CSV table of N, CA and C in Angstrom, one decimal:
chain,number,residue,atom,x,y,z
V,1,LEU,N,59.5,-27.2,-73.2
V,1,LEU,CA,60.4,-27.1,-74.3
V,1,LEU,C,61.3,-25.9,-74.2
V,2,PHE,N,62.4,-25.9,-74.8
V,2,PHE,CA,63.3,-24.8,-74.8
V,2,PHE,C,62.7,-23.7,-75.7
V,3,GLN,N,63.0,-22.4,-75.3
V,3,GLN,CA,62.5,-21.3,-76.1
V,3,GLN,C,63.2,-21.4,-77.5
V,4,GLY,N,62.4,-21.1,-78.5
V,4,GLY,CA,62.9,-21.0,-79.8
V,4,GLY,C,62.9,-22.3,-80.6
V,5,THR,N,62.5,-23.4,-79.9
V,5,THR,CA,62.5,-24.7,-80.6
V,5,THR,C,61.1,-24.9,-81.1
V,6,THR,N,61.0,-25.5,-82.3
V,6,THR,CA,59.6,-25.8,-82.8
V,6,THR,C,59.4,-27.3,-82.9
V,7,ALA,N,60.5,-28.0,-82.5
V,7,ALA,CA,60.4,-29.5,-82.5
V,7,ALA,C,59.3,-30.0,-81.5
V,8,LYS,N,58.5,-30.9,-81.9
V,8,LYS,CA,57.5,-31.5,-81.0
V,8,LYS,C,58.1,-32.7,-80.4
V,9,PRO,N,57.9,-33.0,-79.2
V,9,PRO,CA,58.4,-34.2,-78.6
V,9,PRO,C,57.7,-35.4,-79.3
V,10,SER,N,58.5,-36.4,-79.5
V,10,SER,CA,58.0,-37.6,-80.2
V,10,SER,C,57.7,-38.7,-79.1
V,11,VAL,N,56.6,-39.3,-79.2
V,11,VAL,CA,56.3,-40.4,-78.3
V,11,VAL,C,56.4,-41.7,-79.1
V,12,GLU,N,57.4,-42.5,-78.6
V,12,GLU,CA,57.6,-43.8,-79.3
V,12,GLU,C,56.7,-44.8,-78.6
V,13,LEU,N,55.8,-45.4,-79.4
V,13,LEU,CA,55.0,-46.4,-78.8
V,13,LEU,C,55.6,-47.8,-79.1
V,14,VAL,N,55.7,-48.6,-78.0
V,14,VAL,CA,56.3,-49.9,-78.1
V,14,VAL,C,55.1,-50.9,-78.0
V,15,ARG,N,55.0,-51.7,-79.0
V,15,ARG,CA,53.9,-52.7,-79.0
V,15,ARG,C,54.6,-54.0,-78.7
V,16,LEU,N,54.3,-54.5,-77.5
V,16,LEU,CA,54.8,-55.8,-77.1
V,16,LEU,C,54.0,-56.9,-77.7
V,17,THR,N,54.7,-58.0,-78.0
V,17,THR,CA,54.1,-59.1,-78.6
V,17,THR,C,54.2,-60.4,-77.7
V,18,LYS,N,53.5,-61.4,-78.1
V,18,LYS,CA,53.7,-62.7,-77.3
V,18,LYS,C,55.1,-63.2,-77.5
V,19,ASP,N,55.8,-62.9,-78.6
V,19,ASP,CA,57.1,-63.4,-78.8
V,19,ASP,C,58.1,-62.6,-77.9
V,20,ASP,N,57.8,-61.3,-77.6
V,20,ASP,CA,58.6,-60.6,-76.6
V,20,ASP,C,58.5,-61.2,-75.3
V,21,TRP,N,57.3,-61.6,-74.9
V,21,TRP,CA,57.1,-62.2,-73.6
V,21,TRP,C,57.8,-63.6,-73.5
V,22,LEU,N,57.7,-64.4,-74.6
V,22,LEU,CA,58.4,-65.7,-74.6
V,22,LEU,C,59.9,-65.5,-74.6
V,23,THR,N,60.4,-64.5,-75.2
V,23,THR,CA,61.8,-64.2,-75.2
V,23,THR,C,62.2,-64.0,-73.7
V,24,ALA,N,61.4,-63.1,-73.0
V,24,ALA,CA,61.7,-62.8,-71.6
V,24,ALA,C,61.7,-64.1,-70.7
V,25,MET,N,60.6,-64.9,-71.0
V,25,MET,CA,60.5,-66.1,-70.2
V,25,MET,C,61.7,-67.1,-70.4
V,26,ASN,N,62.1,-67.2,-71.7
V,26,ASN,CA,63.2,-68.1,-72.0
V,26,ASN,C,64.5,-67.5,-71.4
V,27,ALA,N,64.7,-66.2,-71.4
V,27,ALA,CA,65.9,-65.6,-70.9
V,27,ALA,C,66.0,-65.9,-69.4
V,28,LEU,N,64.9,-65.9,-68.7
V,28,LEU,CA,64.9,-66.3,-67.3
V,28,LEU,C,65.4,-67.7,-67.1
V,29,ASP,N,65.1,-68.6,-68.0
V,29,ASP,CA,65.6,-70.0,-67.9
V,29,ASP,C,67.1,-70.0,-68.0
V,30,GLN,N,67.7,-69.0,-68.6
V,30,GLN,CA,69.1,-68.9,-68.8
V,30,GLN,C,69.7,-68.0,-67.8
V,31,ALA,N,69.0,-67.6,-66.7
V,31,ALA,CA,69.4,-66.7,-65.7
V,31,ALA,C,69.8,-65.3,-66.2
V,32,GLN,N,69.1,-64.9,-67.2
V,32,GLN,CA,69.2,-63.5,-67.8
V,32,GLN,C,68.0,-62.8,-67.5
V,33,THR,N,68.1,-61.8,-66.6
V,33,THR,CA,66.9,-61.0,-66.1
V,33,THR,C,66.5,-59.8,-66.9
V,34,GLN,N,67.5,-59.3,-67.7
V,34,GLN,CA,67.2,-58.0,-68.4
V,34,GLN,C,66.0,-58.0,-69.3
V,35,PRO,N,65.8,-59.0,-70.2
V,35,PRO,CA,64.6,-59.0,-71.0
V,35,PRO,C,63.3,-59.0,-70.2
V,36,ALA,N,63.3,-59.7,-69.1
V,36,ALA,CA,62.1,-59.7,-68.2
V,36,ALA,C,61.9,-58.3,-67.6
V,37,LEU,N,62.9,-57.7,-67.2
V,37,LEU,CA,62.8,-56.4,-66.6
V,37,LEU,C,62.3,-55.4,-67.6
V,38,GLU,N,62.8,-55.5,-68.8
V,38,GLU,CA,62.4,-54.6,-69.9
V,38,GLU,C,60.9,-54.8,-70.2
V,39,TYR,N,60.5,-56.0,-70.3
V,39,TYR,CA,59.1,-56.3,-70.6
V,39,TYR,C,58.2,-55.8,-69.6
V,40,ILE,N,58.6,-56.0,-68.3
V,40,ILE,CA,57.8,-55.5,-67.2
V,40,ILE,C,57.7,-54.0,-67.3
V,41,ALA,N,58.8,-53.3,-67.5
V,41,ALA,CA,58.8,-51.8,-67.6
V,41,ALA,C,57.9,-51.3,-68.7
V,42,LEU,N,58.0,-52.0,-69.9
V,42,LEU,CA,57.3,-51.5,-71.1
V,42,LEU,C,55.8,-51.9,-71.0
V,43,SER,N,55.5,-52.9,-70.2
V,43,SER,CA,54.1,-53.3,-70.2
V,43,SER,C,53.2,-52.6,-69.1
V,44,GLN,N,53.9,-51.8,-68.3
V,44,GLN,CA,53.1,-51.1,-67.2
V,44,GLN,C,52.0,-50.3,-67.9
V,45,GLY,N,50.9,-50.3,-67.2
V,45,GLY,CA,49.8,-49.5,-67.7
V,45,GLY,C,48.9,-50.2,-68.8
V,46,ASP,N,49.3,-51.3,-69.3
V,46,ASP,CA,48.6,-52.1,-70.3
V,46,ASP,C,47.9,-53.2,-69.6
V,47,PRO,N,46.6,-53.1,-69.3
V,47,PRO,CA,45.9,-54.2,-68.6
V,47,PRO,C,45.8,-55.5,-69.3
V,48,THR,N,45.9,-55.4,-70.7
V,48,THR,CA,45.9,-56.7,-71.4
V,48,THR,C,47.1,-57.5,-71.2
V,49,LEU,N,48.2,-56.9,-70.7
V,49,LEU,CA,49.5,-57.7,-70.5
V,49,LEU,C,49.7,-58.0,-69.0
V,50,ALA,N,48.7,-57.7,-68.2
V,50,ALA,CA,48.9,-57.9,-66.7
V,50,ALA,C,49.3,-59.3,-66.3
V,51,SER,N,48.6,-60.3,-66.9
V,51,SER,CA,48.9,-61.7,-66.5
V,51,SER,C,50.3,-62.1,-66.9
V,52,ARG,N,50.7,-61.7,-68.1
V,52,ARG,CA,52.1,-62.0,-68.6
V,52,ARG,C,53.1,-61.3,-67.7
V,53,ARG,N,52.8,-60.0,-67.4
V,53,ARG,CA,53.7,-59.3,-66.5
V,53,ARG,C,53.8,-60.0,-65.2
V,54,ALA,N,52.7,-60.4,-64.6
V,54,ALA,CA,52.7,-61.1,-63.3
V,54,ALA,C,53.5,-62.3,-63.3
V,55,LEU,N,53.5,-63.1,-64.4
V,55,LEU,CA,54.3,-64.3,-64.5
V,55,LEU,C,55.8,-64.0,-64.4
V,56,LEU,N,56.1,-63.0,-65.2
V,56,LEU,CA,57.6,-62.6,-65.2
V,56,LEU,C,58.0,-62.0,-63.8
V,57,GLU,N,57.1,-61.2,-63.2
V,57,GLU,CA,57.4,-60.7,-61.9
V,57,GLU,C,57.6,-61.8,-60.9
V,58,GLY,N,56.7,-62.8,-60.9
V,58,GLY,CA,56.8,-63.9,-60.0
V,58,GLY,C,58.1,-64.7,-60.2
V,59,ARG,N,58.4,-64.9,-61.4
V,59,ARG,CA,59.7,-65.7,-61.6
V,59,ARG,C,60.9,-64.9,-61.1
V,60,LEU,N,60.9,-63.5,-61.3
V,60,LEU,CA,61.9,-62.7,-60.8
V,60,LEU,C,62.0,-62.8,-59.3
V,61,MET,N,60.8,-62.8,-58.7
V,61,MET,CA,60.8,-62.8,-57.2
V,61,MET,C,61.4,-64.2,-56.7
V,62,LEU,N,61.1,-65.2,-57.4
V,62,LEU,CA,61.7,-66.5,-57.0
V,62,LEU,C,63.2,-66.5,-57.2
V,63,ILE,N,63.7,-65.9,-58.2
V,63,ILE,CA,65.1,-65.8,-58.4
V,63,ILE,C,65.8,-65.0,-57.3
V,64,MET,N,65.0,-63.9,-56.9
V,64,MET,CA,65.5,-63.1,-55.8
V,64,MET,C,65.3,-63.7,-54.4
V,65,GLY,N,64.8,-64.8,-54.3
V,65,GLY,CA,64.6,-65.5,-53.0
V,65,GLY,C,63.4,-64.9,-52.3
V,66,LYS,N,62.4,-64.4,-53.0
V,66,LYS,CA,61.2,-63.9,-52.3
V,66,LYS,C,59.9,-64.7,-52.7
V,67,PRO,N,59.8,-65.9,-52.2
V,67,PRO,CA,58.7,-66.8,-52.7
V,67,PRO,C,57.3,-66.3,-52.3
V,68,ARG,N,57.2,-65.5,-51.2
V,68,ARG,CA,55.8,-65.0,-50.9
V,68,ARG,C,55.4,-64.0,-51.9
V,69,ALA,N,56.3,-63.1,-52.3
V,69,ALA,CA,56.0,-62.1,-53.4
V,69,ALA,C,55.7,-62.9,-54.7
V,70,ALA,N,56.4,-63.9,-54.9
V,70,ALA,CA,56.2,-64.7,-56.2
V,70,ALA,C,54.8,-65.4,-56.1
V,71,GLU,N,54.5,-65.9,-55.0
V,71,GLU,CA,53.2,-66.5,-54.8
V,71,GLU,C,52.1,-65.6,-55.2
V,72,GLN,N,52.2,-64.4,-54.7
V,72,GLN,CA,51.1,-63.3,-55.0
V,72,GLN,C,51.1,-63.0,-56.5
V,73,ALA,N,52.2,-62.9,-57.1
V,73,ALA,CA,52.3,-62.6,-58.5
V,73,ALA,C,51.7,-63.8,-59.4
V,74,PHE,N,52.0,-65.0,-59.0
V,74,PHE,CA,51.5,-66.1,-59.8
V,74,PHE,C,50.0,-66.3,-59.5
V,75,SER,N,49.5,-65.9,-58.3
V,75,SER,CA,48.1,-66.0,-58.1
V,75,SER,C,47.3,-65.0,-58.9
V,76,GLU,N,47.9,-63.9,-59.2
V,76,GLU,CA,47.3,-62.9,-60.1
V,76,GLU,C,47.2,-63.4,-61.5
V,77,ALA,N,48.1,-64.2,-61.9
V,77,ALA,CA,48.2,-64.7,-63.3
V,77,ALA,C,47.3,-65.9,-63.6
V,78,LYS,N,46.9,-66.7,-62.5
V,78,LYS,CA,46.3,-67.9,-62.7
V,78,LYS,C,44.9,-67.9,-63.3
V,79,ASP,N,44.3,-66.7,-63.3
V,79,ASP,CA,42.9,-66.5,-63.8
V,79,ASP,C,42.9,-66.4,-65.3
V,80,ASP,N,44.1,-66.1,-65.9
V,80,ASP,CA,44.2,-66.0,-67.4
V,80,ASP,C,44.2,-67.5,-68.0
V,81,VAL,N,43.1,-67.8,-68.7
V,81,VAL,CA,43.0,-69.2,-69.2
V,81,VAL,C,44.2,-69.6,-70.0
V,82,GLU,N,44.7,-68.8,-70.8
V,82,GLU,CA,45.9,-69.2,-71.7
V,82,GLU,C,47.1,-69.5,-70.8
V,83,LEU,N,47.3,-68.7,-69.7
V,83,LEU,CA,48.5,-68.8,-68.9
V,83,LEU,C,48.3,-69.6,-67.7
V,84,ARG,N,47.1,-70.1,-67.4
V,84,ARG,CA,46.8,-70.8,-66.2
V,84,ARG,C,47.8,-72.0,-65.9
V,85,PRO,N,48.1,-72.9,-66.9
V,85,PRO,CA,49.0,-74.0,-66.6
V,85,PRO,C,50.3,-73.6,-66.1
V,86,GLN,N,50.9,-72.5,-66.8
V,86,GLN,CA,52.2,-72.0,-66.3
V,86,GLN,C,52.1,-71.4,-64.9
V,87,ALA,N,51.0,-70.6,-64.7
V,87,ALA,CA,50.9,-69.9,-63.5
V,87,ALA,C,50.7,-70.9,-62.3
V,88,LEU,N,50.0,-72.0,-62.6
V,88,LEU,CA,49.8,-73.0,-61.5
V,88,LEU,C,51.1,-73.8,-61.2
V,89,HIS,N,51.9,-74.0,-62.3
V,89,HIS,CA,53.2,-74.7,-62.1
V,89,HIS,C,54.1,-73.8,-61.2
V,90,TRP,N,54.2,-72.5,-61.6
V,90,TRP,CA,55.1,-71.6,-60.8
V,90,TRP,C,54.5,-71.3,-59.5
V,91,LEU,N,53.2,-71.3,-59.3
V,91,LEU,CA,52.6,-71.1,-58.0
V,91,LEU,C,53.0,-72.3,-57.1
V,92,GLY,N,53.0,-73.5,-57.6
V,92,GLY,CA,53.5,-74.6,-56.9
V,92,GLY,C,54.9,-74.5,-56.5
V,93,ALA,N,55.7,-74.0,-57.4
V,93,ALA,CA,57.2,-73.8,-57.1
V,93,ALA,C,57.3,-72.8,-56.0
V,94,ALA,N,56.6,-71.7,-56.0
V,94,ALA,CA,56.7,-70.7,-54.9
V,94,ALA,C,56.2,-71.3,-53.6
V,95,LEU,N,55.1,-72.0,-53.6
V,95,LEU,CA,54.6,-72.6,-52.4
V,95,LEU,C,55.6,-73.7,-51.8
V,96,TYR,N,56.3,-74.4,-52.7
V,96,TYR,CA,57.3,-75.4,-52.3
V,96,TYR,C,58.5,-74.6,-51.6
V,97,ALA,N,58.8,-73.5,-52.2
V,97,ALA,CA,60.0,-72.7,-51.7
V,97,ALA,C,59.6,-72.1,-50.3
V,98,ILE,N,58.3,-71.8,-50.1
V,98,ILE,CA,57.9,-71.3,-48.8
V,98,ILE,C,57.9,-72.5,-47.8
V,99,GLY,N,57.7,-73.7,-48.2
V,99,GLY,CA,57.7,-74.8,-47.3
V,99,GLY,C,56.3,-75.5,-47.2
V,100,ASN,N,55.4,-75.0,-48.0
V,100,ASN,CA,54.0,-75.6,-48.0
V,100,ASN,C,53.9,-76.7,-49.1
V,101,THR,N,54.5,-77.8,-48.8
V,101,THR,CA,54.6,-78.9,-49.9
V,101,THR,C,53.2,-79.4,-50.2
V,102,GLN,N,52.3,-79.6,-49.3
V,102,GLN,CA,51.0,-80.1,-49.6
V,102,GLN,C,50.3,-79.2,-50.6
V,103,LEU,N,50.2,-77.9,-50.3
V,103,LEU,CA,49.5,-77.0,-51.2
V,103,LEU,C,50.3,-77.0,-52.6
V,104,ALA,N,51.6,-77.0,-52.5
V,104,ALA,CA,52.4,-77.0,-53.8
V,104,ALA,C,52.0,-78.2,-54.6
V,105,ALA,N,51.8,-79.4,-54.0
V,105,ALA,CA,51.5,-80.6,-54.7
V,105,ALA,C,50.1,-80.5,-55.3
V,106,ASN,N,49.2,-79.8,-54.6
V,106,ASN,CA,47.8,-79.6,-55.2
V,106,ASN,C,47.9,-78.8,-56.4
V,107,TYR,N,48.7,-77.8,-56.5
V,107,TYR,CA,48.8,-76.9,-57.7
V,107,TYR,C,49.5,-77.6,-58.8
V,108,TRP,N,50.5,-78.5,-58.5
V,108,TRP,CA,51.2,-79.2,-59.5
V,108,TRP,C,50.3,-80.3,-60.1
């Protein structure tokens, strides 16, 4: 801190909700990446949000034309019972983009 200041730095805690994640997912459907990037940045370090973050990261990787990175991200998310159906859907999409149609069909 600067000399002579008595102000304490404030730490603003951001509590992400399921609605924030849904907003980010819906934004990706509209080709808007900023909400997803913000969610990913704000959720770093929170292990309870890892699966949601992985789904967003995977979708971003698909948009960027990196299906192998997307496959890895979706694989991380598929163990979350709540998100498993979406993770499997997007995992199939990543595998299809890689060219592994048989495995993609298995996940779909």
